[in-house]
PDB file of C-alpha atoms in Angstrom:
ATOM      1  CA  MET A   1       0.000   0.000   0.000  1.00 38.00           C
ATOM      2  CA  MET A   2       1.140   3.531  -0.726  1.00 41.00           C
ATOM      3  CA  ASN A   3       0.449   6.488   1.527  1.00 39.00           C
ATOM      4  CA  GLU A   4       2.537   9.278   0.097  1.00 47.00           C
ATOM      5  CA  LYS A   5       1.038  11.957  -2.088  1.00 54.00           C
ATOM      6  CA  THR A   6       2.803  12.700  -5.338  1.00 58.00           C
ATOM      7  CA  ASP A   7       2.123  15.101  -8.185  1.00 70.00           C
ATOM      8  CA  LYS A   8       2.330  12.247 -10.669  1.00 82.00           C
ATOM      9  CA  LEU A   9      -0.980  11.377 -12.288  1.00 91.00           C
ATOM     10  CA  LEU A  10      -1.998   7.841 -11.312  1.00 96.00           C
ATOM     11  CA  PRO A  11      -2.444   5.095 -13.916  1.00 96.00           C
ATOM     12  CA  LEU A  12      -5.803   3.621 -14.849  1.00 96.00           C
ATOM     13  CA  GLY A  13      -6.910   0.923 -12.449  1.00 96.00           C
ATOM     14  CA  SER A  14      -5.468   2.688  -9.420  1.00 97.00           C
ATOM     15  CA  ILE A  15      -7.595   2.511  -6.297  1.00 97.00           C
ATOM     16  CA  VAL A  16      -7.794   5.556  -4.036  1.00 97.00           C
ATOM     17  CA  LEU A  17      -9.513   7.056  -1.035  1.00 97.00           C
ATOM     18  CA  LEU A  18     -10.413  10.725  -1.241  1.00 97.00           C
ATOM     19  CA  GLU A  19      -9.949  13.110   1.665  1.00 94.00           C
ATOM     20  CA  GLU A  20     -12.573  12.305   4.296  1.00 88.00           C
ATOM     21  CA  GLY A  21     -13.773   9.463   2.044  1.00 88.00           C
ATOM     22  CA  MET A  22     -14.834   6.040   3.228  1.00 92.00           C
ATOM     23  CA  GLN A  23     -15.473   4.449  -0.182  1.00 94.00           C
ATOM     24  CA  LYS A  24     -12.659   3.221  -2.419  1.00 96.00           C
ATOM     25  CA  LEU A  25     -12.688   4.519  -5.990  1.00 97.00           C
ATOM     26  CA  VAL A  26     -11.058   2.926  -9.009  1.00 97.00           C
ATOM     27  CA  VAL A  27      -9.602   5.320 -11.606  1.00 97.00           C
ATOM     28  CA  VAL A  28     -11.345   4.647 -14.926  1.00 96.00           C
ATOM     29  CA  GLY A  29     -10.474   7.831 -16.796  1.00 94.00           C
ATOM     30  CA  ARG A  30      -8.103  10.797 -16.712  1.00 94.00           C
ATOM     31  CA  GLY A  31      -8.324  14.327 -18.051  1.00 89.00           C
ATOM     32  CA  ALA A  32     -12.106  14.252 -18.066  1.00 89.00           C
ATOM     33  CA  VAL A  33     -14.178  17.192 -19.225  1.00 88.00           C
ATOM     34  CA  TYR A  34     -17.725  16.937 -17.940  1.00 90.00           C
ATOM     35  CA  THR A  35     -20.804  19.116 -17.544  1.00 89.00           C
ATOM     36  CA  ASP A  36     -21.491  20.143 -13.951  1.00 86.00           C
ATOM     37  CA  GLU A  37     -25.116  19.224 -13.236  1.00 85.00           C
ATOM     38  CA  GLU A  38     -25.633  22.167 -10.869  1.00 89.00           C
ATOM     39  CA  THR A  39     -24.164  24.953 -13.002  1.00 90.00           C
ATOM     40  CA  GLY A  40     -24.395  23.491 -16.505  1.00 90.00           C
ATOM     41  CA  GLU A  41     -20.769  24.553 -17.058  1.00 89.00           C
ATOM     42  CA  ASP A  42     -18.061  22.378 -18.535  1.00 88.00           C
ATOM     43  CA  LYS A  43     -15.507  21.427 -15.895  1.00 89.00           C
ATOM     44  CA  PHE A  44     -12.153  19.678 -15.953  1.00 89.00           C
ATOM     45  CA  ALA A  45     -11.173  16.844 -13.617  1.00 92.00           C
ATOM     46  CA  ASP A  46      -7.887  15.001 -13.324  1.00 93.00           C
ATOM     47  CA  TYR A  47      -9.751  11.743 -12.783  1.00 96.00           C
ATOM     48  CA  MET A  48     -12.988   9.954 -13.425  1.00 95.00           C
ATOM     49  CA  GLY A  49     -13.686   7.257 -10.845  1.00 96.00           C
ATOM     50  CA  ALA A  50     -16.062   4.416 -10.206  1.00 96.00           C
ATOM     51  CA  VAL A  51     -17.039   2.978  -6.850  1.00 94.00           C
ATOM     52  CA  TYR A  52     -14.926  -0.049  -6.009  1.00 94.00           C
ATOM     53  CA  PRO A  53     -15.704  -2.962  -6.314  1.00 90.00           C
ATOM     54  CA  MET A  54     -18.968  -2.290  -8.188  1.00 90.00           C
ATOM     55  CA  GLY A  55     -17.378  -0.552 -11.167  1.00 89.00           C
ATOM     56  CA  MET A  56     -18.844   1.716 -13.807  1.00 89.00           C
ATOM     57  CA  ASN A  57     -22.314   3.141 -13.438  1.00 86.00           C
ATOM     58  CA  PRO A  58     -22.982   6.412 -15.296  1.00 82.00           C
ATOM     59  CA  LYS A  59     -25.191   7.601 -12.400  1.00 83.00           C
ATOM     60  CA  THR A  60     -22.413   7.203  -9.826  1.00 84.00           C
ATOM     61  CA  THR A  61     -19.385   8.362 -11.809  1.00 90.00           C
ATOM     62  CA  ILE A  62     -17.232  10.587  -9.623  1.00 93.00           C
ATOM     63  CA  PHE A  63     -14.981  13.323 -10.982  1.00 94.00           C
ATOM     64  CA  PHE A  64     -12.112  14.461  -8.776  1.00 95.00           C
ATOM     65  CA  GLN A  65      -8.768  16.237  -8.708  1.00 94.00           C
ATOM     66  CA  HIS A  66      -5.381  14.750  -7.875  1.00 94.00           C
ATOM     67  CA  LYS A  67      -5.078  17.058  -4.862  1.00 94.00           C
ATOM     68  CA  ASP A  68      -8.220  15.480  -3.353  1.00 95.00           C
ATOM     69  CA  ILE A  69      -6.638  12.023  -3.023  1.00 96.00           C
ATOM     70  CA  ASP A  70      -5.880  11.167   0.590  1.00 96.00           C
ATOM     71  CA  LYS A  71      -4.489   7.675   0.117  1.00 95.00           C
ATOM     72  CA  VAL A  72      -3.419   5.476  -2.792  1.00 96.00           C
ATOM     73  CA  VAL A  73      -4.508   1.947  -1.920  1.00 96.00           C
ATOM     74  CA  PHE A  74      -3.253   0.390  -5.163  1.00 97.00           C
ATOM     75  CA  GLU A  75      -1.357   1.874  -8.088  1.00 96.00           C
ATOM     76  CA  GLY A  76      -2.451   0.612 -11.511  1.00 96.00           C
ATOM     77  CA  TYR A  77      -0.286  -0.845 -14.265  1.00 95.00           C
ATOM     78  CA  SER A  78       2.288   1.402 -15.896  1.00 94.00           C
ATOM     79  CA  ASP A  79       4.569   0.887 -18.908  1.00 95.00           C
ATOM     80  CA  GLU A  80       6.208   2.953 -21.655  1.00 96.00           C
ATOM     81  CA  ASP A  81       2.797   3.862 -23.095  1.00 95.00           C
ATOM     82  CA  GLU A  82       1.849   5.318 -19.708  1.00 93.00           C
ATOM     83  CA  ILE A  83       5.024   7.417 -19.655  1.00 92.00           C
ATOM     84  CA  ARG A  84       4.227   8.778 -23.122  1.00 93.00           C
ATOM     85  CA  PHE A  85       0.624   9.477 -22.096  1.00 91.00           C
ATOM     86  CA  LEU A  86       1.835  11.477 -19.085  1.00 91.00           C
ATOM     87  CA  GLU A  87       4.071  13.602 -21.338  1.00 91.00           C
ATOM     88  CA  ILE A  88       1.211  14.352 -23.731  1.00 91.00           C
ATOM     89  CA  TYR A  89      -1.206  14.918 -20.853  1.00 87.00           C
ATOM     90  CA  ALA A  90       1.135  17.440 -19.193  1.00 87.00           C
ATOM     91  CA  ASP A  91       1.400  19.414 -22.452  1.00 89.00           C
ATOM     92  CA  TRP A  92      -2.382  19.279 -22.963  1.00 85.00           C
ATOM     93  CA  LYS A  93      -3.133  20.404 -19.406  1.00 83.00           C
ATOM     94  CA  LYS A  94      -0.602  23.241 -19.713  1.00 86.00           C
ATOM     95  CA  SER A  95      -2.333  24.454 -22.886  1.00 85.00           C
ATOM     96  CA  LEU A  96      -5.711  24.326 -21.077  1.00 78.00           C
ATOM     97  CA  ASP A  97      -4.286  26.358 -18.180  1.00 75.00           C
ATOM     98  CA  GLU A  98      -2.813  28.920 -20.595  1.00 78.00           C
ATOM     99  CA  GLU A  99      -6.136  29.174 -22.449  1.00 74.00           C
ATOM    100  CA  LYS A 100      -7.988  29.641 -19.155  1.00 69.00           C
ATOM    101  CA  ASN A 101      -5.548  32.370 -18.074  1.00 69.00           C
ATOM    102  CA  GLU A 102      -5.994  34.143 -21.427  1.00 67.00           C
ATOM    103  CA  LYS A 103      -9.782  34.158 -20.956  1.00 63.00           C
ATOM    104  CA  ILE A 104      -9.392  35.552 -17.434  1.00 62.00           C
ATOM    105  CA  ASN A 105      -7.049  38.278 -18.660  1.00 58.00           C
ATOM    106  CA  ILE A 106      -9.406  39.210 -21.497  1.00 54.00           C
ATOM    107  CA  LYS A 107     -12.335  39.510 -19.056  1.00 50.00           C
ATOM    108  CA  GLU A 108     -10.265  41.719 -16.743  1.00 51.00           C
ATOM    109  CA  VAL A 109      -9.484  44.100 -19.611  1.00 48.00           C
ATOM    110  CA  GLU A 110     -13.100  44.421 -20.727  1.00 50.00           C
TER     111      GLU A 110
END
């Protein structure tokens, strides 16, 4: 079992507990863009999770950020494809952050 928090995005299949969480979640997706049901706005999440051990159910899909993970119970499989994915993901997320900052700056000028 792993306890330490890292900035490294976890592989698919990882099992985590969120801060103050009692239910294990299995990571089934990363870099998810979803529509917030309350606001109707598109949001970004580092992870898409399913309740462990039940698995995927569209009604109980949980979106969460890396910073919200309290404990890594199991780290999923990783190979050279995972390393390449992380490189591409980091570039993609950086471009999203830059785009978001541009929009904020434009709104401040208006």
